[in-house]
Tab-separated table of C-alpha atoms and ligand atoms in Angstrom:
chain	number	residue	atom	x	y	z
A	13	UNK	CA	-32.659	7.181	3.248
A	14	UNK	CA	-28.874	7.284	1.793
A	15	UNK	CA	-28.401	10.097	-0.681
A	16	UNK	CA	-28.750	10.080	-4.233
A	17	UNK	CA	-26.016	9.196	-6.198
A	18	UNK	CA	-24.355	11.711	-8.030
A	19	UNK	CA	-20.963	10.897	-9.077
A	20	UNK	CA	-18.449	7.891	-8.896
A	21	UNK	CA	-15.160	7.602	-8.053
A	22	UNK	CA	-12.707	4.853	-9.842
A	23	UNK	CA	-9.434	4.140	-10.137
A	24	UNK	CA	-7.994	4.965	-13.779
A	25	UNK	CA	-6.377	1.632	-14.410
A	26	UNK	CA	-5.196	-1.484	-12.991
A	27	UNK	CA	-1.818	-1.800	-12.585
A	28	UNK	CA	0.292	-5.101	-14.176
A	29	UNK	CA	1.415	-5.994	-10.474
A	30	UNK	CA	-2.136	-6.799	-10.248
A	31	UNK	CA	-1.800	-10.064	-11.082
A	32	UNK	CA	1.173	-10.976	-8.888
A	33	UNK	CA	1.191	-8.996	-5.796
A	34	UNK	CA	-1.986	-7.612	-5.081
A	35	UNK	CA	-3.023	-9.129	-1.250
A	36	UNK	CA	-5.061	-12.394	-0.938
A	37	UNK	CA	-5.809	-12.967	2.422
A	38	UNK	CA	-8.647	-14.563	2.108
A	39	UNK	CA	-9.323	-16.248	-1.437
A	40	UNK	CA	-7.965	-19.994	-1.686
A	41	UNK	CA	-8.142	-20.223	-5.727
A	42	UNK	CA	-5.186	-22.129	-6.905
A	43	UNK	CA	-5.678	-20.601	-10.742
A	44	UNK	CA	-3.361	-17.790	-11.116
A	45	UNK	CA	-5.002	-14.301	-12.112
A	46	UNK	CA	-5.565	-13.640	-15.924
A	47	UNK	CA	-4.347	-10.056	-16.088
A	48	UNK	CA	-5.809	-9.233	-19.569
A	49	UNK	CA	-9.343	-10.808	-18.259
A	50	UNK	CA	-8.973	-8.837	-14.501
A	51	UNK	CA	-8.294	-5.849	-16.971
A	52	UNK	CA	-11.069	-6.594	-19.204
A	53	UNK	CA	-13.737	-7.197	-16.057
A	54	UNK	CA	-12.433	-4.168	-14.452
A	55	UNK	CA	-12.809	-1.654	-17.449
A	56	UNK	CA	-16.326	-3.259	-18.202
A	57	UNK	CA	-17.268	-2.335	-14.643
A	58	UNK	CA	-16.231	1.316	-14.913
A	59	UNK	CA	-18.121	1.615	-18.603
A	60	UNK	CA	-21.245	-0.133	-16.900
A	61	UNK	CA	-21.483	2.304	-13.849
A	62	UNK	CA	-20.794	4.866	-16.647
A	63	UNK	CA	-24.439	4.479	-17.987
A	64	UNK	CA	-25.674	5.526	-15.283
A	65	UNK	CA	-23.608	8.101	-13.381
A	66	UNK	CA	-20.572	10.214	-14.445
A	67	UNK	CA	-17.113	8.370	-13.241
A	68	UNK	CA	-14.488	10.251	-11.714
A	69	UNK	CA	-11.175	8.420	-12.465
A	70	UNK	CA	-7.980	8.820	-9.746
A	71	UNK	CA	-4.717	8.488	-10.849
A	72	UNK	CA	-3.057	5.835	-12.215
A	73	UNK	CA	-0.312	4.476	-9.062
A	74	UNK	CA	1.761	2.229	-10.961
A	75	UNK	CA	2.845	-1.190	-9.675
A	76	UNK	CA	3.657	-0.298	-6.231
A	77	UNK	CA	0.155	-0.457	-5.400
A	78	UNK	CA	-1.303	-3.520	-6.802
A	79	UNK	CA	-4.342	-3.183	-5.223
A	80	UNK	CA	-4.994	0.049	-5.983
A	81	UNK	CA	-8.119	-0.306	-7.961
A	82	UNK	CA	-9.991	-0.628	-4.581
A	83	UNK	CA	-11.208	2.523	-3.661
A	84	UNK	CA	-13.566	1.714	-1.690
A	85	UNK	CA	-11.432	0.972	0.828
A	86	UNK	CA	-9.897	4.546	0.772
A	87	UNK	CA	-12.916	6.634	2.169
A	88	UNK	CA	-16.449	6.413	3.343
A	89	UNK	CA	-18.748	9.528	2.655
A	90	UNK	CA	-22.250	9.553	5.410
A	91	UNK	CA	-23.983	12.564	5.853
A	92	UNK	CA	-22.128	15.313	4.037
A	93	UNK	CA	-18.664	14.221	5.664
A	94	UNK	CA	-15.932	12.537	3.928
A	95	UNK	CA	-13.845	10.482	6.068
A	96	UNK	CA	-10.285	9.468	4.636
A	97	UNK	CA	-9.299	6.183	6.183
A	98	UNK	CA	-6.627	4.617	7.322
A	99	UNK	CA	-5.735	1.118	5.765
A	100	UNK	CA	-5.446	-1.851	7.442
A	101	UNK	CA	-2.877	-3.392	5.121
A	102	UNK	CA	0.587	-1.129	5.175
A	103	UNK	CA	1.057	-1.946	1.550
A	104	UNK	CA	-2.207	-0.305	1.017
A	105	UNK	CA	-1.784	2.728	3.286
A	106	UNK	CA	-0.671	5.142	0.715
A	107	UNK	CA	-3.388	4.477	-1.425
A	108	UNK	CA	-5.895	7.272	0.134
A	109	UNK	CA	-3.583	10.248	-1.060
A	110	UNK	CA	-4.910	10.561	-4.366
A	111	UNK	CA	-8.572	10.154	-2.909
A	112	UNK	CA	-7.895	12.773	-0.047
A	113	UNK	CA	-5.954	14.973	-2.814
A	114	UNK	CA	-9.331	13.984	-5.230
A	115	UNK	CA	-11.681	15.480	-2.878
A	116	UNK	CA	-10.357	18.226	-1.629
A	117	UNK	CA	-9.843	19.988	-5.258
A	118	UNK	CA	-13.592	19.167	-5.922
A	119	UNK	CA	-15.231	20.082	-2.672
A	120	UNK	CA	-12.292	23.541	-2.563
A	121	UNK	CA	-13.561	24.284	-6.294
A	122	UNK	CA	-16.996	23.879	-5.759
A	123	UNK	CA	-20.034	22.093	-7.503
A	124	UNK	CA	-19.556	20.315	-10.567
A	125	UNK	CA	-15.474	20.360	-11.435
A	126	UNK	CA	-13.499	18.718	-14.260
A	127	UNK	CA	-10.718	16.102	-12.690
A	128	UNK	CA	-7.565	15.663	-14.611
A	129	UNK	CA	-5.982	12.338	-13.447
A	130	UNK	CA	-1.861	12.271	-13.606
A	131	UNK	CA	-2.259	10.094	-16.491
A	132	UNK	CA	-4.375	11.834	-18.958
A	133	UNK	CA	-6.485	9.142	-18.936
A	134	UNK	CA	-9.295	9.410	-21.356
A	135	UNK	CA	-12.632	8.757	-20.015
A	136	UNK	CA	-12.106	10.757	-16.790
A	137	UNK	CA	-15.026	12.862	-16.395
A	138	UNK	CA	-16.671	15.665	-14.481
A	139	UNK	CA	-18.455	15.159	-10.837
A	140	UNK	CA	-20.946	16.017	-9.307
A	141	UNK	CA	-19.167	16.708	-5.274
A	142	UNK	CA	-21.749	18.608	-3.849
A	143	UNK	CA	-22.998	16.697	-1.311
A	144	UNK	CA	-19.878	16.464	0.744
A	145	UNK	CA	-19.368	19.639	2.668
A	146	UNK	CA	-16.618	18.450	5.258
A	147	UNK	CA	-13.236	16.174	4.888
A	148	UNK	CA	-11.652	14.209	8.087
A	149	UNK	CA	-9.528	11.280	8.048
A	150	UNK	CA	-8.662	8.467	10.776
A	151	UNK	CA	-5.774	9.185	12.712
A	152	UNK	CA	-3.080	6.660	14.273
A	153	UNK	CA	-3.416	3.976	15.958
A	154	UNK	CA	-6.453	3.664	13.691
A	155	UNK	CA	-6.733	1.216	11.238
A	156	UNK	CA	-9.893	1.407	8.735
A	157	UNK	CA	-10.886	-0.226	5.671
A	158	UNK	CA	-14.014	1.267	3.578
A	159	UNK	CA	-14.869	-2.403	2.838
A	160	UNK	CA	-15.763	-3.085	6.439
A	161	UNK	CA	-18.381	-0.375	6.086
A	162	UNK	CA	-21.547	-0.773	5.390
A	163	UNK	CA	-23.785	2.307	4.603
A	164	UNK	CA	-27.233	2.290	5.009
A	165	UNK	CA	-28.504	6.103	5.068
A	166	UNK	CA	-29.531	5.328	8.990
A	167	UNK	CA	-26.750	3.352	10.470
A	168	UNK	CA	-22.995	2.540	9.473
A	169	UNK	CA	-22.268	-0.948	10.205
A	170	UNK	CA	-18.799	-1.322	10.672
A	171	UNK	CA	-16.501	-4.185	10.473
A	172	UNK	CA	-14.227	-4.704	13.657
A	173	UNK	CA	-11.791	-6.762	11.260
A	174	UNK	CA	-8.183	-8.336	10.739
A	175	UNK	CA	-8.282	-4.512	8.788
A	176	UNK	CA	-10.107	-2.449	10.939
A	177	UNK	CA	-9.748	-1.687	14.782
A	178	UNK	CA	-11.944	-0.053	17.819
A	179	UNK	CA	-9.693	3.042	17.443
A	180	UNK	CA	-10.723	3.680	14.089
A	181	UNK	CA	-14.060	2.681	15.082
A	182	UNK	CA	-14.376	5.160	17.823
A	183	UNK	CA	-13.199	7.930	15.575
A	184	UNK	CA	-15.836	7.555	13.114
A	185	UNK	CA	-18.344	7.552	15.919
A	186	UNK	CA	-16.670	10.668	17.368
A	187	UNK	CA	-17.348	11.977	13.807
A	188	UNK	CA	-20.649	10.881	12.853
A	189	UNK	CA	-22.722	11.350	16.108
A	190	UNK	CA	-22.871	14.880	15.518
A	191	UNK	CA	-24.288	14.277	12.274
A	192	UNK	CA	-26.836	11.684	13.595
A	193	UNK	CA	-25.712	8.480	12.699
A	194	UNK	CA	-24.989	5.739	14.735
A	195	UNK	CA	-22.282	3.811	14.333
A	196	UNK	CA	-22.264	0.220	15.215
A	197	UNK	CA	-19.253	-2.067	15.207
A	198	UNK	CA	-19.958	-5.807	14.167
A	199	UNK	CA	-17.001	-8.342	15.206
A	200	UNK	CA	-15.489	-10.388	12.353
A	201	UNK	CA	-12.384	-10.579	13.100
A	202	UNK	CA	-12.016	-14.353	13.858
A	203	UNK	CA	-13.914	-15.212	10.837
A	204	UNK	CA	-13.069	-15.931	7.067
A	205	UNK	CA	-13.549	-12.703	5.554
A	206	UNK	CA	-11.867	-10.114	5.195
A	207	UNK	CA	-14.163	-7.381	5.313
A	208	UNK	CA	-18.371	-6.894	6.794
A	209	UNK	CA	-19.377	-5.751	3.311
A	210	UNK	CA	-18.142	-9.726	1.582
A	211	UNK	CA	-20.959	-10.661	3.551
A	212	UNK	CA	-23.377	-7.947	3.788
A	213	UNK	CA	-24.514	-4.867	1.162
A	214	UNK	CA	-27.055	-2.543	0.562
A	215	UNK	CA	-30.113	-2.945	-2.023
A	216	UNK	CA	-32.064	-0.652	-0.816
A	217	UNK	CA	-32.398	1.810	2.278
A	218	UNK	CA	-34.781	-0.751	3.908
A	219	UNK	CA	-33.360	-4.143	2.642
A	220	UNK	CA	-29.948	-5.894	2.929
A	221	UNK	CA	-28.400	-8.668	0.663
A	222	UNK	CA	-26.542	-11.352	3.280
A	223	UNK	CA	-24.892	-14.429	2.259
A	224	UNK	CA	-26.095	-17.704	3.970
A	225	UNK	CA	-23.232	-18.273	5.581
A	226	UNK	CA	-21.700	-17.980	9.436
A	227	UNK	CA	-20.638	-15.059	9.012
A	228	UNK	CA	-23.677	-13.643	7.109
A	229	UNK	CA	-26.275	-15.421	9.622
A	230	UNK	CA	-23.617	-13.555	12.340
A	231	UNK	CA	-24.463	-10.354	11.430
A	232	UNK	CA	-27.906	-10.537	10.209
A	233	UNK	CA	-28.721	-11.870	13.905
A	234	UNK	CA	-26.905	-8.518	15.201
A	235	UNK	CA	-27.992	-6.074	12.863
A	236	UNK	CA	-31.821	-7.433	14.032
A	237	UNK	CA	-31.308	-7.667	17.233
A	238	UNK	CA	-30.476	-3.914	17.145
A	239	UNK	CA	-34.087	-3.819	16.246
A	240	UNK	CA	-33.481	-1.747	13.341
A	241	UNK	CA	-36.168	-3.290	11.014
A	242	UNK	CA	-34.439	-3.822	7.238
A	243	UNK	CA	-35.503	-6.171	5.626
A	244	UNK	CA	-33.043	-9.189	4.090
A	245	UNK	CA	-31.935	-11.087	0.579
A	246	UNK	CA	-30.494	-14.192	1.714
A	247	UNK	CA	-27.561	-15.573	-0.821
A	248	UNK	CA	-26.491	-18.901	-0.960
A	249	UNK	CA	-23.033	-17.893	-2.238
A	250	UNK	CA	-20.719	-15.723	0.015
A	251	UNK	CA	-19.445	-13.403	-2.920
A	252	UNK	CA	-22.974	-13.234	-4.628
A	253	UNK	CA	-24.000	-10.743	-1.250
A	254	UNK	CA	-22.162	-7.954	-2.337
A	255	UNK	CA	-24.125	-6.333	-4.664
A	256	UNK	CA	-23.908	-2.400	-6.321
A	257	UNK	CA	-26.677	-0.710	-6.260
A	258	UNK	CA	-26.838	2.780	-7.699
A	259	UNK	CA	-30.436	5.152	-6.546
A	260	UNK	CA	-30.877	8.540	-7.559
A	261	UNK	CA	-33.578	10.913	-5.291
A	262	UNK	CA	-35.996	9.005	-3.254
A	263	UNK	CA	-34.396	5.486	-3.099
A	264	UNK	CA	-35.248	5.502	-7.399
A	265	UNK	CA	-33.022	2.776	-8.500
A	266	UNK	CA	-30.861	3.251	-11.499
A	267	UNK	CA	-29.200	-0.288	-11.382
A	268	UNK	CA	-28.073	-2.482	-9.446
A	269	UNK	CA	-25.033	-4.818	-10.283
A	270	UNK	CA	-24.500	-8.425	-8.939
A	271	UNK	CA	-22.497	-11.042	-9.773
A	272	UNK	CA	-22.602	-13.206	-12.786
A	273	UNK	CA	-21.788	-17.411	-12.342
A	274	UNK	CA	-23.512	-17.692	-9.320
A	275	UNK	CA	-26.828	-18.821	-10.644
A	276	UNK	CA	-28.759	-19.543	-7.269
A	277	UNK	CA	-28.094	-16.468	-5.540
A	278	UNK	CA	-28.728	-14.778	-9.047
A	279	UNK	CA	-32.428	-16.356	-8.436
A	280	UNK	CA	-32.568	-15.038	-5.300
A	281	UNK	CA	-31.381	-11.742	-6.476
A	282	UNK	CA	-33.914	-11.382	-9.364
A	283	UNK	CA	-36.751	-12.753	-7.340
A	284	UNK	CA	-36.148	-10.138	-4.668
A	285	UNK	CA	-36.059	-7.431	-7.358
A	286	UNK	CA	-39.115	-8.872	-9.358
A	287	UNK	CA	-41.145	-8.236	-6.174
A	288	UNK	CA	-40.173	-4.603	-5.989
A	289	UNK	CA	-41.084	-4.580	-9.338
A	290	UNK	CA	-37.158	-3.433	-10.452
A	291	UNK	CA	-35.629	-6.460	-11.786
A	292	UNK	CA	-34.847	-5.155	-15.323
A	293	UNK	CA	-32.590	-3.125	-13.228
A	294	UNK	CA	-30.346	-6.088	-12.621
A	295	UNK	CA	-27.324	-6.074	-14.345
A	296	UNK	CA	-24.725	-9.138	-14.217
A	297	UNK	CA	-20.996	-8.997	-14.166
A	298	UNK	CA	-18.296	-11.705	-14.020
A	299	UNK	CA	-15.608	-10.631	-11.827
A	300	UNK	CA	-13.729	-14.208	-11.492
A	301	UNK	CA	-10.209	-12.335	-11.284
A	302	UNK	CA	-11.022	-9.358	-9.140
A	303	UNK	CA	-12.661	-12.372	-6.606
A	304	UNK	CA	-9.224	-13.820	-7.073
A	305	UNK	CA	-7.686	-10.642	-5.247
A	306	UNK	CA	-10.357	-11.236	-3.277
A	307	UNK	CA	-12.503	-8.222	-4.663
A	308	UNK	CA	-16.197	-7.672	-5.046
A	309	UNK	CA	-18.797	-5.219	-6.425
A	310	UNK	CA	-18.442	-2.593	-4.342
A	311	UNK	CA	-14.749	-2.345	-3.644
A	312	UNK	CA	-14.232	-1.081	-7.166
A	313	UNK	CA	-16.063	2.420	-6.791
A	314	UNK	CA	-16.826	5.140	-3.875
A	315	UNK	CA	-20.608	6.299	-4.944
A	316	UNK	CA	-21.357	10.008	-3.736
B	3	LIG	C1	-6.963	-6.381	-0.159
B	3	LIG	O1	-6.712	-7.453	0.404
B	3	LIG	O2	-6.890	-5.308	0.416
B	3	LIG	C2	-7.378	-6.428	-1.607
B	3	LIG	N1	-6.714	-7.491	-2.274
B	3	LIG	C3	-8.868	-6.608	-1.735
B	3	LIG	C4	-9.629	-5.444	-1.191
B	3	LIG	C5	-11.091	-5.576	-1.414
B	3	LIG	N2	-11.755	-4.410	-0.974
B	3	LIG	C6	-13.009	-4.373	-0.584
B	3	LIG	O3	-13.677	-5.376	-0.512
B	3	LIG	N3	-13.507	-3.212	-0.205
């Protein structure tokens, strides 16, 4: 079972180069990015995870880094370890200073500690960083985004991407064995997407959301022919399978956050939650211009 979540991290704000410069590798929308909506949708998410668990905010980067606001990509936290990663994009490289320099005041300081981002930004909070007891970061030549790794309290599924390579792969092994978790690479790199998680996400420690797509039906056949026995929500829309969803002790869920506009894989959503008897824990967002800079659910927060 993963465990409970105690504390998100964000980024404080999104920066203007946003809607100009931050990567698309993947998205093919024509319409141009709406910064004050992408703003809008991006603040909404922060003050809807903020009902539920207190939000950390990092600093503010400015417009070098226009795709700073996903900070998911910037660590993955399994077992007690933090493990600072490397980017796969150079532009985005620099990006996991303010996370490494985030954790290590908490976790040096202790239990529950007050963060002060460089901006002052109102809002930030106090976490909770107790469950992470060790910090380690992928070295050269690896190359790892957090978005190509999926989390499941049992296994990390990993990505081998256009962003993440075996190097980076073997070092999280080389890190996580010790603490009993396997970790198992799943090719995508000659596919559409840019990372495993636009395909594949967490609802539950038992049960996986996949889109019903090639690359979804790709990795659902290798995660089950590892024999590993979740369970799956099948999507019909590709950006509908990454879903947020936030459990406290014992797999409790507190909510769990799909998209909005995508009303057949919102069925299948709500149906799949209606059967574990949690769908008024569904909560939808429209993210139309973080999907533009080809964002998701999950790439907007690190849950600890
Ligand atoms: C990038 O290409 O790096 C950003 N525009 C999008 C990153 C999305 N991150 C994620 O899914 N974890």
């Amino acid at each position: 079972m993963a465990a409970p979540v105690r504390t998100a991290i964000v980024r404080a704000r999104m920066p203007d180069s946003y809607a100009t410069s931050c990567l698309t590798d993947v998205n093919l929308a024509t319409a141009p990015i709406d910064l004050a909506l992408a703003r809008a949708q991006h603040q909404k998410y922060v003050a809807t995870i903020r009902r539920f668990v207190p939000v950390v905010e990092l600093p503010f980067l400015g417009d070098e880094y226009p795709d700073a606001i996903f900070v998911e990509d910037t660590v993955l936290v399994a077992k007690g370890l933090a493990i600072i990663t490397r980017p796969g994009a150079d532009s985005r490289r620099r990006e996991v200073e303010s996370m490494a320099e985030c954790l290590k005041v908490k976790t040096a300081k202790g239990a529950t500690t007050t963060t002060t981002t460089a901006t002052g930004v109102a809002g930030a909070t106090t976490g909770d960083f107790t469950s992470i007891d060790a910090i380690t970061a992928i070295e050269a030549p690896g190359t790892l985004d957090g978005g190509d790794c999926c989390l499941t309290g049992r296994h990390v599924f990993v990505g081998l991407s256009k962003r993440t390579n075996q190097a980076a792969i073997d070092q999280l092994d080389n890190a996580l064995r010790p603490r009993g978790i396997p970790v198992i690479a799943v090719p995508i790199a000659d596919t559409h997407i840019l990372h495993l998680k636009c395909v594949v996400s967490v609802l539950a420690a038992d049960t996986l959301v996949v889109s019903d797509s090639v690359e979804g039906r790709m990795v659902r056949e290798r995660i089950e022919a590892l024999n590993t026995g979740y369970k799956f929500v099948v999507v019909p829309d590709v950006v509908a399978a990454n879903v947020l969803a936030i459990r406290g002790s014992g797999d409790a869920l507190a909510a769990v956050i799909v998209q909005d506009r995508y009303p057949e894989s919102q069925k299948a959503l709500r149906a799949a939650m209606r059967a574990r008897g949690e769908e008024d824990k569904v909560i939808e967002l429209d993210l139309s211009e973080i999907i533009k800079g080809d964002g998701a659910l999950t790439c907007m927060s690190v849950l600890i």
